[in-house]
Amino acid sequence: MPADDAIRDARPRAAATLPSRAEDFPRWYQEVVARAELAENGPVRGTMVIRPWGYEIWERLQAAIDERIKAAGAHNAYFPLFIPEALMRLEAEHVEGFDPELWVVTHGGGRKLEEPVVVRPTSETVINHFFAKWVQSHRDLPLIVNQWCNVVRWELRPRLFLRTTEFLWQEGHTAHVDEADARAFALRILTDVYRDAMEEVAAVPVLIGHKTARERFAGAVRTWTCEAMMGDGKALQMGTSHELGVNFSKPFGIQYADAAGSLRYVWQTSWGASTRLIGALIMAHGDDFGLRLPPALAPVEVVVLCVREDDQVHRVASQLAEDLRRAGRRVHLDDRTDTGFGRRSVDWELKGVPVRVEVGPRDLARGEVTLVTRHTRTKEPVALGAVAGAVERICRGAAAELRAEALAFREGRTASVTSLAEVAEPGATGFARIPWRAVGEHGELELAAGALSVRCLQRADGGLAAPGEPDDALVAVVGRSY
RNA sequence: CGGGCUGUGGCGCAGUUUGGUUAGCGCGCUGCGUUCGGGACGCAGAGGUCCCCGGUUCAAAUCCGGGCAGCCCGACCA
């Protein structure tokens, strides 16, 4: 929109403009979070206040994930925030992994507690404590429980949504009769819940694979992951699904009697996705003008904007808003007269509303309105009678276009290489794909020294490793990460 | 935890080197008016423990000592 830019640039606006993504991505991110009124820092370091606009996005993400989790057979439940320290210590690797991140409550009721209480960093331990009671027979399996809650982890360098001391998430926990069943379920969650929600709802294309031993969840046998590329080329983990084997069922004593009457340990999984996804949404789709939301997640899909105070304008705008609402869209009528049109347009643009319907006297004189598509920033005149159809067209197409754009971006910044020495260059701006056997555990250390890491291991065609398939046959996706 | 930097109205900053009247500026906020097709303008206002404690001095945002907090960079993480 060169014409628009010329107009913008002619106005005094320096203080109001976002920093450009290319120049300073982290600052751009912070500004978008602040100016789109998504969140701000809480009074305790690392904590986050999620503001209504951000929370409504979260509610929509939540709904998308919840619906899919339930389709996979899960039921929601709730377990306590406080975990006895002794329970937390039952699984050796798990404690060791989480120890440096724990918040421990030592006092209550004005007195020192007999036994310190841990604030949950994740709930494997409490939940499995109860699984041990609930599971008796093979008829009790699979047991599939999910909870939506907050968790708390000590963080050295917090960043809103991406890494906060307290965050909101969903954690699923399951128990199965055998390894194959557990694995199948972990993969189902990975693909049918996380990948599907990320790609279809959030319009963020993801790579799927499993983590190396170094990056694996503390206590897991295998960690499966969805990884996406952000607008600065860095990777962000969008959701993880863990195969826990019998690592927890043994120390927690979760056993069932099989059909023959012999006692067996359950095979387990756990999986989670958090408010970090909001950060992903911002960084995967945002542009120099702010947020770009896929309609399914936008608190408001269409804003009908009265260009100026005028009876006819107001009448038509109200009618259009009502029509669009009846057509099932989430619509906001912006008929404020105390704020200039330019300011209002820019505000909605910052907040990422997918479609703007601008109604002004000049449009009406021609029997039209102006439609603006947020993700392309294109304007088009549309006859009054054709508005509903045009809005539907934009809303239905937006997610696919955002996804295609993100995918093209990722592909453009991904290079395949064959040796460790060649990883640094593509890794600095995006992803390098390299045979895992050319990296190995030693190579991983070397990568870490260059601020790079293996995001996941997958087949050359992007598929998941089959059971028993050796890592040596797989490709490592290497990049910088959040 | 090691290294670098910064604490001044809601936000972003200047002023500190070389102490000196009433602590400024931009954005934001309130009121009135003119505006309104891409972050409008004028006028009038409100808003401050200059991070905290102590010291030096006739006088401290400014100098000295001690504390606290935050940011950035390095080792961990959804």
PDB file of N, CA and C (backbone and C1' of nucleotides) in Angstrom, chain A residues 8 11 16 35 45 156-157 164 167 237 274 342 346-347 349 356 360-363 379, chain B residues 1 26-29 35-41 70-78:
ATOM      1  N   ARG A   8       0.733   8.029   5.745  1.00  0.00           N
ATOM      2  CA  ARG A   8       1.206   7.797   7.110  1.00  0.00           C
ATOM      3  C   ARG A   8       2.482   8.579   7.386  1.00  0.00           C
ATOM      4  N   ARG A  11       2.574  12.249   8.340  1.00  0.00           N
ATOM      5  CA  ARG A  11       2.028  12.696   9.619  1.00  0.00           C
ATOM      6  C   ARG A  11       3.049  12.511  10.741  1.00  0.00           C
ATOM      7  N   ALA A  16       4.595   6.963  17.982  1.00  0.00           N
ATOM      8  CA  ALA A  16       3.516   5.995  18.029  1.00  0.00           C
ATOM      9  C   ALA A  16       3.806   4.731  17.232  1.00  0.00           C
ATOM     10  N   ARG A  35       1.106  -2.783  23.417  1.00  0.00           N
ATOM     11  CA  ARG A  35       0.188  -1.885  22.701  1.00  0.00           C
ATOM     12  C   ARG A  35      -1.096  -2.574  22.259  1.00  0.00           C
ATOM     13  N   ARG A  45       8.345 -10.505  40.136  1.00  0.00           N
ATOM     14  CA  ARG A  45       9.176 -10.781  38.966  1.00  0.00           C
ATOM     15  C   ARG A  45       8.786 -12.088  38.269  1.00  0.00           C
ATOM     16  N   LEU A 156      14.940 -17.631  35.286  1.00  0.00           N
ATOM     17  CA  LEU A 156      15.990 -16.622  35.384  1.00  0.00           C
ATOM     18  C   LEU A 156      15.707 -15.423  34.497  1.00  0.00           C
ATOM     19  N   ARG A 157      15.214 -15.694  33.298  1.00  0.00           N
ATOM     20  CA  ARG A 157      14.973 -14.599  32.355  1.00  0.00           C
ATOM     21  C   ARG A 157      13.572 -14.651  31.805  1.00  0.00           C
ATOM     22  N   THR A 164       7.495 -17.412  31.630  1.00  0.00           N
ATOM     23  CA  THR A 164       7.091 -16.688  32.827  1.00  0.00           C
ATOM     24  C   THR A 164       7.131 -17.653  34.007  1.00  0.00           C
ATOM     25  N   PHE A 167       2.579 -19.792  34.651  1.00  0.00           N
ATOM     26  CA  PHE A 167       1.871 -19.772  33.372  1.00  0.00           C
ATOM     27  C   PHE A 167       0.679 -20.700  33.413  1.00  0.00           C
ATOM     28  N   GLN A 237       8.897 -24.245  20.793  1.00  0.00           N
ATOM     29  CA  GLN A 237       8.199 -25.499  21.060  1.00  0.00           C
ATOM     30  C   GLN A 237       6.747 -25.190  21.372  1.00  0.00           C
ATOM     31  N   SER A 274       0.843 -24.594  26.550  1.00  0.00           N
ATOM     32  CA  SER A 274       0.686 -23.496  27.500  1.00  0.00           C
ATOM     33  C   SER A 274       0.367 -22.153  26.852  1.00  0.00           C
ATOM     34  N   GLY A 342      -8.138   7.786  11.980  1.00  0.00           N
ATOM     35  CA  GLY A 342      -6.812   7.198  11.805  1.00  0.00           C
ATOM     36  C   GLY A 342      -6.377   6.422  13.025  1.00  0.00           C
ATOM     37  N   VAL A 346      -5.699   2.310  13.237  1.00  0.00           N
ATOM     38  CA  VAL A 346      -4.403   1.784  13.630  1.00  0.00           C
ATOM     39  C   VAL A 346      -4.517   0.903  14.875  1.00  0.00           C
ATOM     40  N   ASP A 347      -5.401   1.281  15.785  1.00  0.00           N
ATOM     41  CA  ASP A 347      -5.604   0.480  16.989  1.00  0.00           C
ATOM     42  C   ASP A 347      -6.102  -0.930  16.655  1.00  0.00           C
ATOM     43  N   GLU A 349      -5.815  -2.410  13.891  1.00  0.00           N
ATOM     44  CA  GLU A 349      -4.761  -3.089  13.140  1.00  0.00           C
ATOM     45  C   GLU A 349      -3.740  -3.695  14.103  1.00  0.00           C
ATOM     46  N   ARG A 356     -11.712  -5.209   8.610  1.00  0.00           N
ATOM     47  CA  ARG A 356     -12.332  -3.933   8.979  1.00  0.00           C
ATOM     48  C   ARG A 356     -13.290  -3.511   7.874  1.00  0.00           C
ATOM     49  N   GLY A 360     -17.985   5.283   5.375  1.00  0.00           N
ATOM     50  CA  GLY A 360     -17.884   6.730   5.379  1.00  0.00           C
ATOM     51  C   GLY A 360     -18.834   7.327   4.347  1.00  0.00           C
ATOM     52  N   PRO A 361     -19.037   8.629   4.445  1.00  0.00           N
ATOM     53  CA  PRO A 361     -19.972   9.293   3.521  1.00  0.00           C
ATOM     54  C   PRO A 361     -19.585   9.086   2.053  1.00  0.00           C
ATOM     55  N   ARG A 362     -18.320   9.115   1.775  1.00  0.00           N
ATOM     56  CA  ARG A 362     -17.880   8.965   0.383  1.00  0.00           C
ATOM     57  C   ARG A 362     -18.223   7.586  -0.162  1.00  0.00           C
ATOM     58  N   ASP A 363     -18.035   6.571   0.711  1.00  0.00           N
ATOM     59  CA  ASP A 363     -18.412   5.215   0.316  1.00  0.00           C
ATOM     60  C   ASP A 363     -19.904   5.163   0.041  1.00  0.00           C
ATOM     61  N   LYS A 379      -7.070  -2.886   0.693  1.00  0.00           N
ATOM     62  CA  LYS A 379      -8.377  -2.248   0.808  1.00  0.00           C
ATOM     63  C   LYS A 379      -9.146  -2.501  -0.467  1.00  0.00           C
TER      64      LYS A 379
ATOM     65  P     C B   1      23.199 -15.166  44.346  1.00  0.00           P
ATOM     66  O5'   C B   1      24.243 -15.629  43.232  1.00  0.00           O
ATOM     67  C5'   C B   1      25.391 -16.400  43.592  1.00  0.00           C
ATOM     68  C4'   C B   1      26.171 -16.761  42.379  1.00  0.00           C
ATOM     69  C3'   C B   1      26.757 -15.609  41.560  1.00  0.00           C
ATOM     70  O3'   C B   1      27.933 -15.077  42.158  1.00  0.00           O
ATOM     71  C1'   C B   1      25.844 -17.229  40.087  1.00  0.00           C
ATOM     72  P     G B  26       6.760  18.858  25.034  1.00  0.00           P
ATOM     73  O5'   G B  26       6.792  17.404  24.401  1.00  0.00           O
ATOM     74  C5'   G B  26       7.458  17.169  23.147  1.00  0.00           C
ATOM     75  C4'   G B  26       7.458  15.698  22.840  1.00  0.00           C
ATOM     76  C3'   G B  26       6.112  15.015  23.002  1.00  0.00           C
ATOM     77  O3'   G B  26       5.280  15.188  21.878  1.00  0.00           O
ATOM     78  C1'   G B  26       7.762  13.736  24.084  1.00  0.00           C
ATOM     79  P     C B  27       3.676  15.198  22.076  1.00  0.00           P
ATOM     80  O5'   C B  27       3.360  13.698  22.513  1.00  0.00           O
ATOM     81  C5'   C B  27       3.451  12.632  21.572  1.00  0.00           C
ATOM     82  C4'   C B  27       3.265  11.304  22.257  1.00  0.00           C
ATOM     83  C3'   C B  27       1.939  11.099  22.977  1.00  0.00           C
ATOM     84  O3'   C B  27       0.884  10.778  22.104  1.00  0.00           O
ATOM     85  C1'   C B  27       3.698  10.362  24.364  1.00  0.00           C
ATOM     86  P     G B  28      -0.605  11.319  22.411  1.00  0.00           P
ATOM     87  O5'   G B  28      -0.944  10.584  23.785  1.00  0.00           O
ATOM     88  C5'   G B  28      -1.146   9.170  23.822  1.00  0.00           C
ATOM     89  C4'   G B  28      -1.298   8.718  25.250  1.00  0.00           C
ATOM     90  C3'   G B  28      -2.437   9.367  26.022  1.00  0.00           C
ATOM     91  O3'   G B  28      -3.679   8.745  25.756  1.00  0.00           O
ATOM     92  C1'   G B  28      -0.474   9.412  27.332  1.00  0.00           C
ATOM     93  P     C B  29      -5.021   9.611  25.762  1.00  0.00           P
ATOM     94  O5'   C B  29      -5.134  10.056  27.293  1.00  0.00           O
ATOM     95  C5'   C B  29      -5.338   9.085  28.307  1.00  0.00           C
ATOM     96  C4'   C B  29      -5.437   9.758  29.652  1.00  0.00           C
ATOM     97  C3'   C B  29      -6.448  10.902  29.716  1.00  0.00           C
ATOM     98  O3'   C B  29      -7.756  10.423  29.899  1.00  0.00           O
ATOM     99  C1'   C B  29      -4.424  11.582  30.715  1.00  0.00           C
ATOM    100  P     U B  35     -14.823  22.897  12.234  1.00  0.00           P
ATOM    101  O5'   U B  35     -13.503  22.046  12.017  1.00  0.00           O
ATOM    102  C5'   U B  35     -13.568  20.716  11.551  1.00  0.00           C
ATOM    103  C4'   U B  35     -12.236  20.056  11.784  1.00  0.00           C
ATOM    104  C3'   U B  35     -12.151  18.628  11.247  1.00  0.00           C
ATOM    105  O3'   U B  35     -11.796  18.625   9.884  1.00  0.00           O
ATOM    106  C1'   U B  35     -11.331  18.691  13.475  1.00  0.00           C
ATOM    107  P     C B  36     -12.624  17.691   8.900  1.00  0.00           P
ATOM    108  O5'   C B  36     -12.244  16.214   9.388  1.00  0.00           O
ATOM    109  C5'   C B  36     -10.884  15.798   9.438  1.00  0.00           C
ATOM    110  C4'   C B  36     -10.793  14.502  10.198  1.00  0.00           C
ATOM    111  C3'   C B  36     -11.477  13.333   9.514  1.00  0.00           C
ATOM    112  O3'   C B  36     -10.705  12.164   9.682  1.00  0.00           O
ATOM    113  C1'   C B  36     -12.380  13.632  11.671  1.00  0.00           C
ATOM    114  P     G B  37      -9.479  11.898   8.697  1.00  0.00           P
ATOM    115  O5'   G B  37      -9.553  10.339   8.447  1.00  0.00           O
ATOM    116  C5'   G B  37     -10.625   9.788   7.729  1.00  0.00           C
ATOM    117  C4'   G B  37     -10.106   9.049   6.523  1.00  0.00           C
ATOM    118  C3'   G B  37      -9.328   9.920   5.543  1.00  0.00           C
ATOM    119  O3'   G B  37      -8.255   9.157   5.027  1.00  0.00           O
ATOM    120  C1'   G B  37     -11.218   8.999   4.478  1.00  0.00           C
ATOM    121  P     G B  38      -6.803   9.249   5.673  1.00  0.00           P
ATOM    122  O5'   G B  38      -6.988   8.403   7.037  1.00  0.00           O
ATOM    123  C5'   G B  38      -6.656   9.008   8.282  1.00  0.00           C
ATOM    124  C4'   G B  38      -5.393   8.397   8.853  1.00  0.00           C
ATOM    125  C3'   G B  38      -4.118   8.634   8.036  1.00  0.00           C
ATOM    126  O3'   G B  38      -3.008   8.705   8.918  1.00  0.00           O
ATOM    127  C1'   G B  38      -4.516   6.329   8.186  1.00  0.00           C
ATOM    128  P     G B  39      -2.847  10.078   9.809  1.00  0.00           P
ATOM    129  O5'   G B  39      -3.381   9.518  11.179  1.00  0.00           O
ATOM    130  C5'   G B  39      -2.763   8.390  11.736  1.00  0.00           C
ATOM    131  C4'   G B  39      -3.025   8.352  13.210  1.00  0.00           C
ATOM    132  C3'   G B  39      -2.431   9.530  13.981  1.00  0.00           C
ATOM    133  O3'   G B  39      -3.328   9.779  15.031  1.00  0.00           O
ATOM    134  C1'   G B  39      -1.568   7.511  14.811  1.00  0.00           C
ATOM    135  P     A B  40      -4.098  11.220  14.942  1.00  0.00           P
ATOM    136  O5'   A B  40      -3.051  12.218  14.328  1.00  0.00           O
ATOM    137  C5'   A B  40      -2.663  13.363  15.006  1.00  0.00           C
ATOM    138  C4'   A B  40      -3.168  14.583  14.257  1.00  0.00           C
ATOM    139  C3'   A B  40      -3.003  15.857  15.043  1.00  0.00           C
ATOM    140  O3'   A B  40      -1.695  16.364  14.883  1.00  0.00           O
ATOM    141  C1'   A B  40      -5.189  15.750  14.134  1.00  0.00           C
ATOM    142  P     C B  41      -0.940  16.984  16.101  1.00  0.00           P
ATOM    143  O5'   C B  41      -1.697  18.384  16.234  1.00  0.00           O
ATOM    144  C5'   C B  41      -1.494  19.386  15.252  1.00  0.00           C
ATOM    145  C4'   C B  41      -2.446  20.514  15.446  1.00  0.00           C
ATOM    146  C3'   C B  41      -2.414  21.204  16.801  1.00  0.00           C
ATOM    147  O3'   C B  41      -1.304  22.077  16.925  1.00  0.00           O
ATOM    148  C1'   C B  41      -4.650  20.898  16.146  1.00  0.00           C
ATOM    149  P     G B  70      13.854  -7.504  40.591  1.00  0.00           P
ATOM    150  O5'   G B  70      14.055  -6.690  39.240  1.00  0.00           O
ATOM    151  C5'   G B  70      12.942  -6.072  38.609  1.00  0.00           C
ATOM    152  C4'   G B  70      13.408  -5.109  37.560  1.00  0.00           C
ATOM    153  C3'   G B  70      14.171  -5.724  36.399  1.00  0.00           C
ATOM    154  O3'   G B  70      13.320  -6.321  35.443  1.00  0.00           O
ATOM    155  C1'   G B  70      15.288  -3.783  37.142  1.00  0.00           C
ATOM    156  P     C B  71      13.870  -7.520  34.562  1.00  0.00           P
ATOM    157  O5'   C B  71      14.782  -6.764  33.505  1.00  0.00           O
ATOM    158  C5'   C B  71      14.209  -5.867  32.559  1.00  0.00           C
ATOM    159  C4'   C B  71      15.298  -5.209  31.751  1.00  0.00           C
ATOM    160  C3'   C B  71      16.232  -6.161  31.021  1.00  0.00           C
ATOM    161  O3'   C B  71      15.688  -6.632  29.815  1.00  0.00           O
ATOM    162  C1'   C B  71      17.509  -4.527  32.143  1.00  0.00           C
ATOM    163  P     C B  72      16.035  -8.112  29.339  1.00  0.00           P
ATOM    164  O5'   C B  72      17.519  -7.916  28.782  1.00  0.00           O
ATOM    165  C5'   C B  72      17.766  -7.070  27.665  1.00  0.00           C
ATOM    166  C4'   C B  72      19.253  -6.929  27.441  1.00  0.00           C
ATOM    167  C3'   C B  72      20.025  -8.233  27.336  1.00  0.00           C
ATOM    168  O3'   C B  72      19.919  -8.851  26.077  1.00  0.00           O
ATOM    169  C1'   C B  72      21.171  -6.770  28.771  1.00  0.00           C
ATOM    170  P     C B  73      19.958 -10.435  25.995  1.00  0.00           P
ATOM    171  O5'   C B  73      21.498 -10.735  26.286  1.00  0.00           O
ATOM    172  C5'   C B  73      22.515 -10.286  25.389  1.00  0.00           C
ATOM    173  C4'   C B  73      23.882 -10.647  25.901  1.00  0.00           C
ATOM    174  C3'   C B  73      24.083 -12.096  26.298  1.00  0.00           C
ATOM    175  O3'   C B  73      24.275 -12.953  25.188  1.00  0.00           O
ATOM    176  C1'   C B  73      24.993 -10.726  27.962  1.00  0.00           C
ATOM    177  P     G B  74      23.828 -14.465  25.310  1.00  0.00           P
ATOM    178  O5'   G B  74      24.851 -15.059  26.363  1.00  0.00           O
ATOM    179  C5'   G B  74      25.472 -16.311  26.129  1.00  0.00           C
ATOM    180  C4'   G B  74      26.461 -16.611  27.222  1.00  0.00           C
ATOM    181  C3'   G B  74      26.116 -17.801  28.106  1.00  0.00           C
ATOM    182  O3'   G B  74      26.522 -19.031  27.544  1.00  0.00           O
ATOM    183  C1'   G B  74      26.710 -15.954  29.460  1.00  0.00           C
ATOM    184  P     A B  75      25.451 -20.160  27.271  1.00  0.00           P
ATOM    185  O5'   A B  75      25.449 -20.959  28.648  1.00  0.00           O
ATOM    186  C5'   A B  75      25.794 -22.342  28.703  1.00  0.00           C
ATOM    187  C4'   A B  75      25.771 -22.811  30.132  1.00  0.00           C
ATOM    188  C3'   A B  75      24.423 -23.342  30.624  1.00  0.00           C
ATOM    189  O3'   A B  75      24.288 -24.726  30.376  1.00  0.00           O
ATOM    190  C1'   A B  75      25.245 -21.708  32.143  1.00  0.00           C
ATOM    191  P     C B  76      22.947 -25.344  29.855  1.00  0.00           P
ATOM    192  O5'   C B  76      22.117 -25.471  31.207  1.00  0.00           O
ATOM    193  C5'   C B  76      21.187 -26.521  31.360  1.00  0.00           C
ATOM    194  C4'   C B  76      20.047 -26.120  32.261  1.00  0.00           C
ATOM    195  C3'   C B  76      18.649 -26.293  31.679  1.00  0.00           C
ATOM    196  O3'   C B  76      18.159 -27.613  31.858  1.00  0.00           O
ATOM    197  C1'   C B  76      18.833 -24.147  32.677  1.00  0.00           C
ATOM    198  P     C B  77      17.006 -28.168  30.910  1.00  0.00           P
ATOM    199  O5'   C B  77      15.753 -27.366  31.478  1.00  0.00           O
ATOM    200  C5'   C B  77      14.442 -27.763  31.115  1.00  0.00           C
ATOM    201  C4'   C B  77      13.476 -26.626  31.302  1.00  0.00           C
ATOM    202  C3'   C B  77      12.511 -26.410  30.144  1.00  0.00           C
ATOM    203  O3'   C B  77      11.364 -27.236  30.267  1.00  0.00           O
ATOM    204  C1'   C B  77      13.454 -24.338  30.790  1.00  0.00           C
ATOM    205  P     A B  78      10.684 -27.887  28.939  1.00  0.00           P
ATOM    206  O5'   A B  78       9.205 -27.337  29.031  1.00  0.00           O
ATOM    207  C5'   A B  78       8.142 -28.133  28.519  1.00  0.00           C
ATOM    208  C4'   A B  78       7.180 -27.204  27.814  1.00  0.00           C
ATOM    209  C3'   A B  78       7.869 -26.182  26.928  1.00  0.00           C
ATOM    210  O3'   A B  78       8.046 -26.701  25.622  1.00  0.00           O
ATOM    211  C1'   A B  78       6.313 -25.115  28.352  1.00  0.00           C
TER     212        A B  78
END
